[in-house]
């Protein structure tokens, strides 16, 4: 088999409603998740043993190779299929910032599971792969499917949403990491959210969906900004861009997103922002 490649798309929480810490050590949440047309890229080809090579502008920020989510996912797949450790040479081109609230590691693992299944000829559907992904982390199943979905529970209870239209967006990361654990601890110090799932929009046209999203929130945004003021700067600067209809942080940060009426408006805003913040990671995209 020749080398095969797959995009591991960025995940964006269009809203994120978080409840207080429960006795099991987890926070209940409600979110509407969409996926971008930008992300990391993973390549796989048959080999004598399992290996992972990393490249790209953000490869230096990854954890030790032996603990990478990609390798953990493929090893877990081999165990679930009863074939031991698969012989695959994997290459991860890391284009997404690390610790950025974009689900990068989980999305990489999801792409690796699909590539490994196909390369090894395993008779496993996506539901079976999602069960493996769930053992990697709460975001595993949603990033494996990479489809717009309502996420509840710990983020693992999914209801796919076919009504969500393509949303023109700009992703902006100010170049600082945001630790999920630290953000949740700051949230727990003064919990102010609840895991309420709002009624869906009555109108699924782009403009109406954006208007509906304005009434939602990200309960982790304030604690994240308190820990990393650069996120607040990114929110403020991005909100001032011409044509930006809504600006919000994704996940536990540090990436923020702005929604626009058209992709042309998002690209123009990205060009304008890049001219004054050349060190920031800025990508125009369509969320689906």
mmCIF file of C-alpha atoms in Angstrom, residues 178-187 223 227:
data_model
loop_
_atom_site.group_PDB
_atom_site.id
_atom_site.type_symbol
_atom_site.label_atom_id
_atom_site.label_comp_id
_atom_site.label_asym_id
_atom_site.label_seq_id
_atom_site.Cartn_x
_atom_site.Cartn_y
_atom_site.Cartn_z
ATOM 1 C CA UNK A 178 -3.392 27.494 27.874
ATOM 2 C CA UNK A 179 -3.342 24.577 30.297
ATOM 3 C CA UNK A 180 -6.717 22.842 30.454
ATOM 4 C CA UNK A 181 -6.068 21.656 34.002
ATOM 5 C CA UNK A 182 -5.095 25.114 35.225
ATOM 6 C CA UNK A 183 -8.132 26.717 33.575
ATOM 7 C CA UNK A 184 -10.515 24.226 35.170
ATOM 8 C CA UNK A 185 -8.894 24.759 38.585
ATOM 9 C CA UNK A 186 -9.391 28.502 38.186
ATOM 10 C CA UNK A 187 -13.004 27.848 37.161
ATOM 11 C CA UNK A 223 -10.715 31.996 34.056
ATOM 12 C CA UNK A 227 -4.451 33.151 33.744
#
